[in-house]
mmCIF file of C-alpha atoms in Angstrom:
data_model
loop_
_atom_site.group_PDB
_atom_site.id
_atom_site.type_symbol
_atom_site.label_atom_id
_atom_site.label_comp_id
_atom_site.label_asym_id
_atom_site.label_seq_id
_atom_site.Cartn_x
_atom_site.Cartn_y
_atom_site.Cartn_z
ATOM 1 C CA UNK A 1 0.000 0.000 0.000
ATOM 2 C CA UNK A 2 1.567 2.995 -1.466
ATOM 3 C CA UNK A 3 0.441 5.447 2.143
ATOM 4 C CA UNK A 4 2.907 2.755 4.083
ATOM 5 C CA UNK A 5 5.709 2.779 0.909
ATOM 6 C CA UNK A 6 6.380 6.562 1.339
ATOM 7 C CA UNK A 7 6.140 7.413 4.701
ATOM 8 C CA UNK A 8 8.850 6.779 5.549
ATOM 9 C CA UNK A 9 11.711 7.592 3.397
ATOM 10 C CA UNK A 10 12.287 11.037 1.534
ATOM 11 C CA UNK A 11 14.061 9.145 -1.299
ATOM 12 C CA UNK A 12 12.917 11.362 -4.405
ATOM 13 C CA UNK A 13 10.807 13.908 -4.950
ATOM 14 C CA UNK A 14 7.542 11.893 -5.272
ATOM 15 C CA UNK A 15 7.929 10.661 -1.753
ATOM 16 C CA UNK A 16 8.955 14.278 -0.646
ATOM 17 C CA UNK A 17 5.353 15.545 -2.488
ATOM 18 C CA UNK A 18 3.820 13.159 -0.360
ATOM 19 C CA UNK A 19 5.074 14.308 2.675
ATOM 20 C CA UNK A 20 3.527 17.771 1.802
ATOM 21 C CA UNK A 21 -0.040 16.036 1.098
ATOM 22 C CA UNK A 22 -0.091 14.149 3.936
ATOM 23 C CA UNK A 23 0.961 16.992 6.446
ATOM 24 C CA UNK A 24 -1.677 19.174 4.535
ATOM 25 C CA UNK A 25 -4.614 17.597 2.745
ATOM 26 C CA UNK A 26 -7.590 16.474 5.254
ATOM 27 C CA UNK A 27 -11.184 14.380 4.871
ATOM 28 C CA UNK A 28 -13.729 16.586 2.891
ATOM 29 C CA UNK A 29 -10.676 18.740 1.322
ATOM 30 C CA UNK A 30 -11.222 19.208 -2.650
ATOM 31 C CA UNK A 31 -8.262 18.506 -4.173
ATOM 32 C CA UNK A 32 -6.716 18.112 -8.246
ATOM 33 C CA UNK A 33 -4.185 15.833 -9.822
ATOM 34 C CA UNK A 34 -3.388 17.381 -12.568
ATOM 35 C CA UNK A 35 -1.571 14.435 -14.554
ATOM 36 C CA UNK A 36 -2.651 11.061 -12.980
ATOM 37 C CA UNK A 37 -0.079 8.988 -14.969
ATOM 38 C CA UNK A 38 -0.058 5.728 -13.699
ATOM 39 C CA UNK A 39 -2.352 7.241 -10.651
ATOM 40 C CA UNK A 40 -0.067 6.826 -7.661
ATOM 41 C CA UNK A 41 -0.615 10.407 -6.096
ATOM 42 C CA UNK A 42 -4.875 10.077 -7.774
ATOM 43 C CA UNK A 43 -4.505 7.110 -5.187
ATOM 44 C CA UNK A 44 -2.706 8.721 -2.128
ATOM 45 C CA UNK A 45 -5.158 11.637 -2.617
ATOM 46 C CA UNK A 46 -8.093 9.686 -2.493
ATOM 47 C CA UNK A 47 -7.058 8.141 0.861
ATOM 48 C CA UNK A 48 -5.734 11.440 2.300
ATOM 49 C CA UNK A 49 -9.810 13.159 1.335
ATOM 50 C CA UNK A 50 -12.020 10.275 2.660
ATOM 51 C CA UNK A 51 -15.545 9.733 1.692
ATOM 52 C CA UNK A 52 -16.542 13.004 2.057
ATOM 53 C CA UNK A 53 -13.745 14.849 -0.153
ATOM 54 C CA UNK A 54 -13.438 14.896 -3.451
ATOM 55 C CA UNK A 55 -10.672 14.677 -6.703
ATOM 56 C CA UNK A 56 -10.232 15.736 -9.987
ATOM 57 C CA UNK A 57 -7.976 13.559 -12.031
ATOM 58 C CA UNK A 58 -6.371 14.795 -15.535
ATOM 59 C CA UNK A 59 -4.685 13.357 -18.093
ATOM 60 C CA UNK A 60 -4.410 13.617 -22.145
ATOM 61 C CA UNK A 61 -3.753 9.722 -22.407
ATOM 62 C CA UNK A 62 -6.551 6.972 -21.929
ATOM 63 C CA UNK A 63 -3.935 4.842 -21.263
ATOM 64 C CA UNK A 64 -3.489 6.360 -17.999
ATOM 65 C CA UNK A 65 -6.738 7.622 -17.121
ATOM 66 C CA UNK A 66 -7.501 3.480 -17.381
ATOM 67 C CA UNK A 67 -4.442 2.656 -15.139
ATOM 68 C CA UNK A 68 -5.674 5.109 -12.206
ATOM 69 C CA UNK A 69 -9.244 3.733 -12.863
ATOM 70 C CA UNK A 70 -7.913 0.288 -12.277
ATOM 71 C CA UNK A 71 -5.656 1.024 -9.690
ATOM 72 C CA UNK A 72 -8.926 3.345 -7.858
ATOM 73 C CA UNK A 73 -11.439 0.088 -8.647
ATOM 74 C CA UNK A 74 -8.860 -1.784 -6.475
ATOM 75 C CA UNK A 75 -8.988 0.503 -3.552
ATOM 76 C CA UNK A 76 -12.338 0.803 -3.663
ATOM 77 C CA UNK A 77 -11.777 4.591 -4.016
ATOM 78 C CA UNK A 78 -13.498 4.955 -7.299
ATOM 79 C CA UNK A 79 -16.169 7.157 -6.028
ATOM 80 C CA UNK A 80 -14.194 9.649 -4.779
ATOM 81 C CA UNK A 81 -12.312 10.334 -7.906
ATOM 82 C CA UNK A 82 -13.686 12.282 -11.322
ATOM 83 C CA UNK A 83 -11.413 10.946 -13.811
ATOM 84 C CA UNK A 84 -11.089 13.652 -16.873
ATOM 85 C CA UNK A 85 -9.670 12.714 -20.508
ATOM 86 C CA UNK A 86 -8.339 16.679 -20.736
ATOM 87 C CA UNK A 87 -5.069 18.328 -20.295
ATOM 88 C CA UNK A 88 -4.032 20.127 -17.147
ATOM 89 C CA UNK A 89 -3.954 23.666 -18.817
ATOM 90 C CA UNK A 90 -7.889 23.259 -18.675
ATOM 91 C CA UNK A 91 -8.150 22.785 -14.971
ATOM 92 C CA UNK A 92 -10.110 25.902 -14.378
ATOM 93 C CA UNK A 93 -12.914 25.061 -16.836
ATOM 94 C CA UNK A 94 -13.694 21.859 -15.170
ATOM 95 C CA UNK A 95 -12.847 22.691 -11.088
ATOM 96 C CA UNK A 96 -14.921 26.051 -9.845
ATOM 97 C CA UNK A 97 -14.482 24.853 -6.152
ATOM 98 C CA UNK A 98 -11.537 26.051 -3.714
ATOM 99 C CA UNK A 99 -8.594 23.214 -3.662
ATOM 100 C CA UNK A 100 -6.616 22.151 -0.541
ATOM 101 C CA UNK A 101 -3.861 20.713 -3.193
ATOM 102 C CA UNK A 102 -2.756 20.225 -6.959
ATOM 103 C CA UNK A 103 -0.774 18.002 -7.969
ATOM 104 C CA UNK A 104 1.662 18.085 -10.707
ATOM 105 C CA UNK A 105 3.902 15.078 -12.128
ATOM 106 C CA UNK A 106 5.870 16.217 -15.330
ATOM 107 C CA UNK A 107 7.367 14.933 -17.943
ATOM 108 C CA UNK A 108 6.289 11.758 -19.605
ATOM 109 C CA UNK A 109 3.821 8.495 -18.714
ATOM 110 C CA UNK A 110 6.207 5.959 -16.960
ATOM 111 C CA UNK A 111 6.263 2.685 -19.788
ATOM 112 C CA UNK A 112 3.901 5.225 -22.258
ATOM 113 C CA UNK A 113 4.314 6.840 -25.214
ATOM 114 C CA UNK A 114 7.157 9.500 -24.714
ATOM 115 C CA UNK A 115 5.511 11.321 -27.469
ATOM 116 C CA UNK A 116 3.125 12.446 -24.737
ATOM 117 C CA UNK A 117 4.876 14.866 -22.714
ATOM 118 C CA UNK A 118 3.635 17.777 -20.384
ATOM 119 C CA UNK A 119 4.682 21.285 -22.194
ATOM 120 C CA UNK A 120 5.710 24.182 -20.382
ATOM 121 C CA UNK A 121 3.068 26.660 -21.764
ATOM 122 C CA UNK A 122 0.446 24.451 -20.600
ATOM 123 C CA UNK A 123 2.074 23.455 -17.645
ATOM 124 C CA UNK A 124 2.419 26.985 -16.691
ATOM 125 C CA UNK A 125 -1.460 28.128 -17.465
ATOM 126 C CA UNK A 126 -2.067 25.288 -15.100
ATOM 127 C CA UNK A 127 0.286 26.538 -12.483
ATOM 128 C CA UNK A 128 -1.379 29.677 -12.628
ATOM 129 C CA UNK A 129 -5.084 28.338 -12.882
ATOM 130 C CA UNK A 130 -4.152 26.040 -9.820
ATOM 131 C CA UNK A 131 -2.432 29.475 -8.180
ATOM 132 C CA UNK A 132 -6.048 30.613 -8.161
ATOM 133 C CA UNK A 133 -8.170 28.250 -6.916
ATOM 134 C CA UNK A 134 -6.374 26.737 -3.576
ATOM 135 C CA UNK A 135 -7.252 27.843 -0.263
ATOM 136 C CA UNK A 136 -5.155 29.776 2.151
ATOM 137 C CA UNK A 137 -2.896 27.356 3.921
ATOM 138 C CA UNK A 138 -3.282 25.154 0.328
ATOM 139 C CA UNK A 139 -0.198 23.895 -1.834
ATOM 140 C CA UNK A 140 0.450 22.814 -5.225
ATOM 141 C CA UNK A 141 3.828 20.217 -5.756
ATOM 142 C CA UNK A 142 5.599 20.157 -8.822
ATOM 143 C CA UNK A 143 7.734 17.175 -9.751
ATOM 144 C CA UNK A 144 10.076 17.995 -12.119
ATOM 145 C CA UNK A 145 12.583 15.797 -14.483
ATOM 146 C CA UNK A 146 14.939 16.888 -16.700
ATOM 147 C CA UNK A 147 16.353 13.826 -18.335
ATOM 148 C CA UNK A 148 14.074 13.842 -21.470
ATOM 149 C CA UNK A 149 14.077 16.822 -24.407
ATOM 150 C CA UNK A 150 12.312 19.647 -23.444
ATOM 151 C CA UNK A 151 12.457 18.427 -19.434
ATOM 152 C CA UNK A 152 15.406 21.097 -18.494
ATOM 153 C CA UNK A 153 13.326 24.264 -20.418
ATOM 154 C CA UNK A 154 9.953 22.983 -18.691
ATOM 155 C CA UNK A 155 11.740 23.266 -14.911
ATOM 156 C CA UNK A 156 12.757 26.644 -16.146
ATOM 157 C CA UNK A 157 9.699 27.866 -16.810
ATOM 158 C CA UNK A 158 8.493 26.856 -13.682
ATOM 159 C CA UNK A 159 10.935 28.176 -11.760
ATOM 160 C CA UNK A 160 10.365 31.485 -13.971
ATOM 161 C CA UNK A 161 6.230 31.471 -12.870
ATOM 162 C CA UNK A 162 7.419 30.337 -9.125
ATOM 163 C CA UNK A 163 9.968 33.084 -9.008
ATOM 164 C CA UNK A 164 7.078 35.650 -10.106
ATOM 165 C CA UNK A 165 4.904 34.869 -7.311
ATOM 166 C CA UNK A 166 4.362 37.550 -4.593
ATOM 167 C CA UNK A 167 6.313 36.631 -1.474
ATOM 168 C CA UNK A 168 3.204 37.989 0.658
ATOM 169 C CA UNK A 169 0.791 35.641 -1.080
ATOM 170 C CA UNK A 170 2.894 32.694 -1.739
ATOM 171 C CA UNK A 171 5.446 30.536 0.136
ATOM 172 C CA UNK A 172 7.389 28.550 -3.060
ATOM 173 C CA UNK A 173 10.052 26.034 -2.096
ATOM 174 C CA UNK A 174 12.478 23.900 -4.748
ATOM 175 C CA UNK A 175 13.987 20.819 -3.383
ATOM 176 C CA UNK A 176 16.786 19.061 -4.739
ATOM 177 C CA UNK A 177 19.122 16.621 -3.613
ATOM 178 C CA UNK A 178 22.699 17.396 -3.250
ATOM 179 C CA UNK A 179 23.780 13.553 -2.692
ATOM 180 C CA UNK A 180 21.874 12.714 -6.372
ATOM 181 C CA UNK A 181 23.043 13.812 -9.728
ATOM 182 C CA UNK A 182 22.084 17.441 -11.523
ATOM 183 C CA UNK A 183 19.291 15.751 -13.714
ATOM 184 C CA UNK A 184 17.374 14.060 -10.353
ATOM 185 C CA UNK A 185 13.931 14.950 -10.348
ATOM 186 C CA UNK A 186 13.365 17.399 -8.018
ATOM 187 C CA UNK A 187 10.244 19.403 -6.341
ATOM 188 C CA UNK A 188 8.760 22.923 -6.646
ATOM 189 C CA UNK A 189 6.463 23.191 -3.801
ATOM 190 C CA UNK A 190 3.932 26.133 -3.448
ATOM 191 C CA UNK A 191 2.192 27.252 -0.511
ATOM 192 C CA UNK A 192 -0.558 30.019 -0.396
ATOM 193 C CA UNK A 193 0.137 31.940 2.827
ATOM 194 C CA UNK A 194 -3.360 33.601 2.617
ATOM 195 C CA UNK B 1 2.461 29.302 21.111
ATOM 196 C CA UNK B 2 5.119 28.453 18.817
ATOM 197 C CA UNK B 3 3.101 25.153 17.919
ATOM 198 C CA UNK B 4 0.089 27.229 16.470
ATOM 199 C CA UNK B 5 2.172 29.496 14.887
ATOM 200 C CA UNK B 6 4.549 27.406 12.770
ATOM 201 C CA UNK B 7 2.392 24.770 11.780
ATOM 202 C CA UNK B 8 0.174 26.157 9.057
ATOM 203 C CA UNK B 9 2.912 28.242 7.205
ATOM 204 C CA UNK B 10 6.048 27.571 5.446
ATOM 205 C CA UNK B 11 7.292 30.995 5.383
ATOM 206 C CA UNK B 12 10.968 30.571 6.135
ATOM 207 C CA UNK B 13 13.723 27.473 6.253
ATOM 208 C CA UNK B 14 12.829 28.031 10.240
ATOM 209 C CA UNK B 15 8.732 26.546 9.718
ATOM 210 C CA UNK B 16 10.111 24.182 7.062
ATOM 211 C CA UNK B 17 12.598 22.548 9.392
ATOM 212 C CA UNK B 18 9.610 22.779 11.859
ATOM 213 C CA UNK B 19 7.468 20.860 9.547
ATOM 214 C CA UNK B 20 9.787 17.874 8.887
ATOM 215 C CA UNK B 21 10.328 17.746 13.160
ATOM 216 C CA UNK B 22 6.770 17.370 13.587
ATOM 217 C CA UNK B 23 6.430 14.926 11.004
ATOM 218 C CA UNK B 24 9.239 12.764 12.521
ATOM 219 C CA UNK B 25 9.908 13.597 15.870
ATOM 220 C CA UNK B 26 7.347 11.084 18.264
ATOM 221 C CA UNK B 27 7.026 10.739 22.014
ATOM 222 C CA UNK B 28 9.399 9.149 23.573
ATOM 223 C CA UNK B 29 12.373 10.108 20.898
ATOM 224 C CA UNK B 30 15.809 11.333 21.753
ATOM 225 C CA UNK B 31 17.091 14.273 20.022
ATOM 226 C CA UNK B 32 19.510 17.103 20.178
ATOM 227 C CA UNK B 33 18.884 20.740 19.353
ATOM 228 C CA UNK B 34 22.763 21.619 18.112
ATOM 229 C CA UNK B 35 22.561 25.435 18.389
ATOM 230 C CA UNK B 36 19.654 26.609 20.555
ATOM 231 C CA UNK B 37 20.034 29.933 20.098
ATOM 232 C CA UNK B 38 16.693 31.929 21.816
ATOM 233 C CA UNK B 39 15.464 27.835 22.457
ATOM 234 C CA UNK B 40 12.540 27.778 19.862
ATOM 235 C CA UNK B 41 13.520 24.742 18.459
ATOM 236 C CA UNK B 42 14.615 23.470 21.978
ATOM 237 C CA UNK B 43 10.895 24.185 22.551
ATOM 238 C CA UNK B 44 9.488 22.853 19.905
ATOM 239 C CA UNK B 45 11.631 19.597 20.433
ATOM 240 C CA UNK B 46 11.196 19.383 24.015
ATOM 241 C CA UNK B 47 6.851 19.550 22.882
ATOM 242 C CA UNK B 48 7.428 16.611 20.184
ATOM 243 C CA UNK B 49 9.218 14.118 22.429
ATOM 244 C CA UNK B 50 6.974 14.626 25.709
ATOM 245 C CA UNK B 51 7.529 13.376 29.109
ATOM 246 C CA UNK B 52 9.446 10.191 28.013
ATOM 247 C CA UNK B 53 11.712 11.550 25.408
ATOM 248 C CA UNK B 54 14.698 13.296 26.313
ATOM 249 C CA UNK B 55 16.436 16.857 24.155
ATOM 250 C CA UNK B 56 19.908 17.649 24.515
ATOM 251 C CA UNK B 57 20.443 21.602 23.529
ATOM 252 C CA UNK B 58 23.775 22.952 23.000
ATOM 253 C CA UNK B 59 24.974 26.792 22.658
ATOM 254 C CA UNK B 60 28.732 28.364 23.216
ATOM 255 C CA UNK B 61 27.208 31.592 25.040
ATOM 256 C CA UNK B 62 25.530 31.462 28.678
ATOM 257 C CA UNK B 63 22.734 34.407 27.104
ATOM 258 C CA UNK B 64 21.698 31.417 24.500
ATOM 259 C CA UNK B 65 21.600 29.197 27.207
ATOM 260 C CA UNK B 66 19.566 31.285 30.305
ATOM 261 C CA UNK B 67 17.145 32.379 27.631
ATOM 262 C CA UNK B 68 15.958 28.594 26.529
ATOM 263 C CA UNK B 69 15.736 27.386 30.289
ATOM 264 C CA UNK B 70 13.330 30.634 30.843
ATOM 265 C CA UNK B 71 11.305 30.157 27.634
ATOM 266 C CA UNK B 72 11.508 25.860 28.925
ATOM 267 C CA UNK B 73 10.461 26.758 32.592
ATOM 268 C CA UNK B 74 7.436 28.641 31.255
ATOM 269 C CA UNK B 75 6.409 25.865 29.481
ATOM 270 C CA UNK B 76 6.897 23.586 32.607
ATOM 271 C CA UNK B 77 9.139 21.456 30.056
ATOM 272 C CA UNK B 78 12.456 21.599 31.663
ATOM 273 C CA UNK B 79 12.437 18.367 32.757
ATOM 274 C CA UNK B 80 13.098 16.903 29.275
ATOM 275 C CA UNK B 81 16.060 18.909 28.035
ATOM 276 C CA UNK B 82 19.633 18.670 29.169
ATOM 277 C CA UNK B 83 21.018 21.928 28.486
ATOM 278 C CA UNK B 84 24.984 21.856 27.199
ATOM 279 C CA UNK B 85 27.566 24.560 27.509
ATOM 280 C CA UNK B 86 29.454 23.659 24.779
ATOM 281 C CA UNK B 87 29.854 24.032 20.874
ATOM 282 C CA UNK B 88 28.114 21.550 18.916
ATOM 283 C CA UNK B 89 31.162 19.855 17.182
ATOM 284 C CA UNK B 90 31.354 18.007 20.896
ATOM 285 C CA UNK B 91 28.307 16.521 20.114
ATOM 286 C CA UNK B 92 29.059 12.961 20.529
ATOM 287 C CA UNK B 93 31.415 13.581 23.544
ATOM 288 C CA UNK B 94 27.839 14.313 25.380
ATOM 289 C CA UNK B 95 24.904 12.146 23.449
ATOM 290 C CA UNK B 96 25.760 8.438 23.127
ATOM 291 C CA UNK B 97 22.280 7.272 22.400
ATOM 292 C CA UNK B 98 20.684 6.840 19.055
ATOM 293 C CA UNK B 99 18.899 10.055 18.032
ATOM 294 C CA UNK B 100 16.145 10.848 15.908
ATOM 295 C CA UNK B 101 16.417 14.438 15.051
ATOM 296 C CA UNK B 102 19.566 16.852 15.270
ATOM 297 C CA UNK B 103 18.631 20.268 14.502
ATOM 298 C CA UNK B 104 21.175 23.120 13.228
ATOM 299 C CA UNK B 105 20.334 26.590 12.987
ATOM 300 C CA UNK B 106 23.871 28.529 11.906
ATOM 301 C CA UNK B 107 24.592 32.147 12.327
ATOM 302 C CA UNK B 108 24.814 34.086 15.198
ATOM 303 C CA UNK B 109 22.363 34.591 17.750
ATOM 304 C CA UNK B 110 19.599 36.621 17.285
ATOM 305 C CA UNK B 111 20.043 39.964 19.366
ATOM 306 C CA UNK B 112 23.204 38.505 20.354
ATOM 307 C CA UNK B 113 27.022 39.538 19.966
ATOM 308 C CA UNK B 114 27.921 38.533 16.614
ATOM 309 C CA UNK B 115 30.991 38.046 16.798
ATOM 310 C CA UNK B 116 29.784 34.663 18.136
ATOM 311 C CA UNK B 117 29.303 32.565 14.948
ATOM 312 C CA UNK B 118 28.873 28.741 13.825
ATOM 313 C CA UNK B 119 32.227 27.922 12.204
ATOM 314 C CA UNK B 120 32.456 25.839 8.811
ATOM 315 C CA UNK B 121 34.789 23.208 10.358
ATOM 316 C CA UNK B 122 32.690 23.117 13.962
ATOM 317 C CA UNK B 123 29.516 22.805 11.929
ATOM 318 C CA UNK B 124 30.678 20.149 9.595
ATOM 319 C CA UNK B 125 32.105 18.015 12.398
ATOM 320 C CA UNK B 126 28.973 18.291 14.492
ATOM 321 C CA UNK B 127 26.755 17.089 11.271
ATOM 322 C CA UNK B 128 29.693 14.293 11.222
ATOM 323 C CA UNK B 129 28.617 13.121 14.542
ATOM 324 C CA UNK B 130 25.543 13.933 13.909
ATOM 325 C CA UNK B 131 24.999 11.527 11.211
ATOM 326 C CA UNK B 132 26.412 8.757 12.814
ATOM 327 C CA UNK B 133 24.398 8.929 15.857
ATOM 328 C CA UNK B 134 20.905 9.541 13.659
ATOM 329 C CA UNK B 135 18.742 6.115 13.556
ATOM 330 C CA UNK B 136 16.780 4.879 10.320
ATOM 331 C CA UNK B 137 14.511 7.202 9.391
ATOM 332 C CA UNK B 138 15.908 10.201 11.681
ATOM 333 C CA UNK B 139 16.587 13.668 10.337
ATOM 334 C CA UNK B 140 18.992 16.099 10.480
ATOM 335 C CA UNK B 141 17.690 19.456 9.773
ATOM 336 C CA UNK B 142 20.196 22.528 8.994
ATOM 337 C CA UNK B 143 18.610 26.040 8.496
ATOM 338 C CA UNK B 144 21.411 28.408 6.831
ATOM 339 C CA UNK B 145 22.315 31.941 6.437
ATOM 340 C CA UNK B 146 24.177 33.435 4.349
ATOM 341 C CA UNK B 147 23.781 37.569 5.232
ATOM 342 C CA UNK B 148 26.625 37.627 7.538
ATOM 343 C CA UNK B 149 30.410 37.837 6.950
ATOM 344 C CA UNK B 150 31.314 33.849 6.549
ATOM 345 C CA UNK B 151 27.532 32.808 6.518
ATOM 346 C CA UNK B 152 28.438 31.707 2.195
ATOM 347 C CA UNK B 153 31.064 30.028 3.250
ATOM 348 C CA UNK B 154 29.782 28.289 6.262
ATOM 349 C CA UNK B 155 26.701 26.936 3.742
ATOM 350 C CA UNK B 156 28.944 25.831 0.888
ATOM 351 C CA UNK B 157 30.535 23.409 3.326
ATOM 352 C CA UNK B 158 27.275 22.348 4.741
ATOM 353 C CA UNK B 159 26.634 21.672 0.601
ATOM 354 C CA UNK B 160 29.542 19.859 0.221
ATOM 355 C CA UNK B 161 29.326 17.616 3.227
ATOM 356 C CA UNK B 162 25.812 17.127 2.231
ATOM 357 C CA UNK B 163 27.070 16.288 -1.294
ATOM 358 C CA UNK B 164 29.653 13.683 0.146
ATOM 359 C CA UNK B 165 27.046 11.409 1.773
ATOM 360 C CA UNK B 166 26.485 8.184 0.176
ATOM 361 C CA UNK B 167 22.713 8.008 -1.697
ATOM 362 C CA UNK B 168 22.094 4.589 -0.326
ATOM 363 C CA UNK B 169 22.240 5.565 3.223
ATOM 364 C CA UNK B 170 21.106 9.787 3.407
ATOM 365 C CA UNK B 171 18.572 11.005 1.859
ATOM 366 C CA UNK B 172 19.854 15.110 1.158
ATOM 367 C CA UNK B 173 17.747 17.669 0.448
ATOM 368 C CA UNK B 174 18.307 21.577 -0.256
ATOM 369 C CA UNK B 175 15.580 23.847 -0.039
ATOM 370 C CA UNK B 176 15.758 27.437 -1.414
ATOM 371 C CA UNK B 177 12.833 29.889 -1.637
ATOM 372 C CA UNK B 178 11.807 30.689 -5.019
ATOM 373 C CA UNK B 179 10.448 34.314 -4.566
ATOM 374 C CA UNK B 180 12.652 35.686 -2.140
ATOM 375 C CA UNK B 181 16.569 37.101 -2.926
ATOM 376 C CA UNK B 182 19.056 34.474 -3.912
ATOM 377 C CA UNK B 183 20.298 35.722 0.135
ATOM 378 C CA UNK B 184 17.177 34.521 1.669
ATOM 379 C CA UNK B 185 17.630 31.302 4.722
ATOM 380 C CA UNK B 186 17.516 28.059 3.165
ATOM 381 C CA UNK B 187 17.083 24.705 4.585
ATOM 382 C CA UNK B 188 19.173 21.784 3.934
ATOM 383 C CA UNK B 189 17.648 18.146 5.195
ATOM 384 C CA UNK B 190 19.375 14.901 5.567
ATOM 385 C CA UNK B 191 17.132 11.760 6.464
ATOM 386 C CA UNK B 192 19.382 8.394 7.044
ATOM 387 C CA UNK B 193 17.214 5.891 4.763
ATOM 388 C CA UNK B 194 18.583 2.923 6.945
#
């Protein structure tokens, strides 16, 4: 079970995002992922909301919208979880409500096509769309990879929309690890300070 | 109370280190506040580990020192914390037990005289001992600043130590705030993955 897998080791920036949620996100919190890949944070999320909370899954691929619907079906989480064939830059057209957390996994679908990659112009509209919909004391968490074309040019442009953030609204954090190579994923986290 | 008023905001490398302790830190745990300063952390610690954990809380100047037992006493926590007139590179010449938390916070002290200030080589022999003495799963946290003369310098070594530490034992993390000058406190965080 994935909540027992991370707890306990900061070993990546996944597991480091999932410290955040779980120190954050709470039953009956709304909450998006904006690329559910293979639907390991869709998962974590729908455990960390309970019953009454709810999440909005996104994805281009039906390849991975089908892999987080399995993996959901298996948890019996199903309910909790809208699953939407649509990329992350249209967030805001789908989600009107006010979000404890987003969730952002870059790059490409792990065993997928790599044709399919998150782009930094709609990564960035996301950013911002997520930027306006979570609560006070809300954060988004960015996991970023540079080892495929384009990766490098996408971190910068988050780091660009991070950097532009007011420091009275927004808290907005990157993690890496000095022990790992330069090209380790690493995390942008963003907290809205109210 | 400090506890209120760190735990919903990661303004700072101070609330960040803060957030990882309170993830971590559990009743009953032995850890060592390396620099306690004006004893927030102390505090903080002291809270985490309650009545049958133990803190050890080191500082160089006597001000540091009176100023954590008064802000302990008020809290009725004295009890728990062994305070330590010494530098923190003799660490390990005090604490022989297994530790789940060593927390750094370089500089001078706050209101202090500044010509008292963590040295590079103290520092980096303290997170030495430190390291050695964390258990699976412990964390060292280091806050760092760099807006005093040597405060660069101290943190480069901090980086490099960090750096040094093998990825299939420490987990090392460096956290820098997007939004804020390049100057700003930054956290770096080393969990021992066992």
């Amino acid at each position: 079970m994935i909540k027992n897998k991370t707890s306990n080791s900061l070993r990546g920036a996944v597991p480091l995002s999932h410290l955040f949620l779980r120190e954050r996100v709470r039953p009956g919190d709304r909450v998006v992922d904006a690329t559910c890949g293979n639907g390991h944070d869709t998962l974590l999320l729908a455990q960390l909301v309970g019953p009454e909370g709810r999440v909005w899954a996104f994805d281009v691929q039906e390849e991975a919208l089908t892999a987080t619907r399995e993996l959901l079906s298996g948890e019996g989480l199903s309910g909790r979880v809208e699953l939407l064939r649509a990329g992350h830059e249209r967030l805001a057209e789908f989600v009107r409500e006010e979000l404890r957390a987003v969730v952002f996994n870059l790059g490409f679908l792990p065993g997928g096509d790599r044709e399919f990659v998150t782009r930094p112009e709609h990564t960035v509209a996301a950013l911002e769309q997520a930027a306006g919909l979570i609560l006070a004391g809300g954060i988004i968490t960015v996991c970023i990879y540079t080892g495929h074309p384009g990766g490098p040019e996408e971190g910068e442009a988050v780091a660009r929309w991070g950097a532009g953030l007011s420091p009275k609204r927004f808290n907005v954090w990157s993690s890496r690890q000095l022990n790992r190579p330069a090209t380790a994923p690493y995390l942008v986290l963003v907290e809205k300070s109210g």
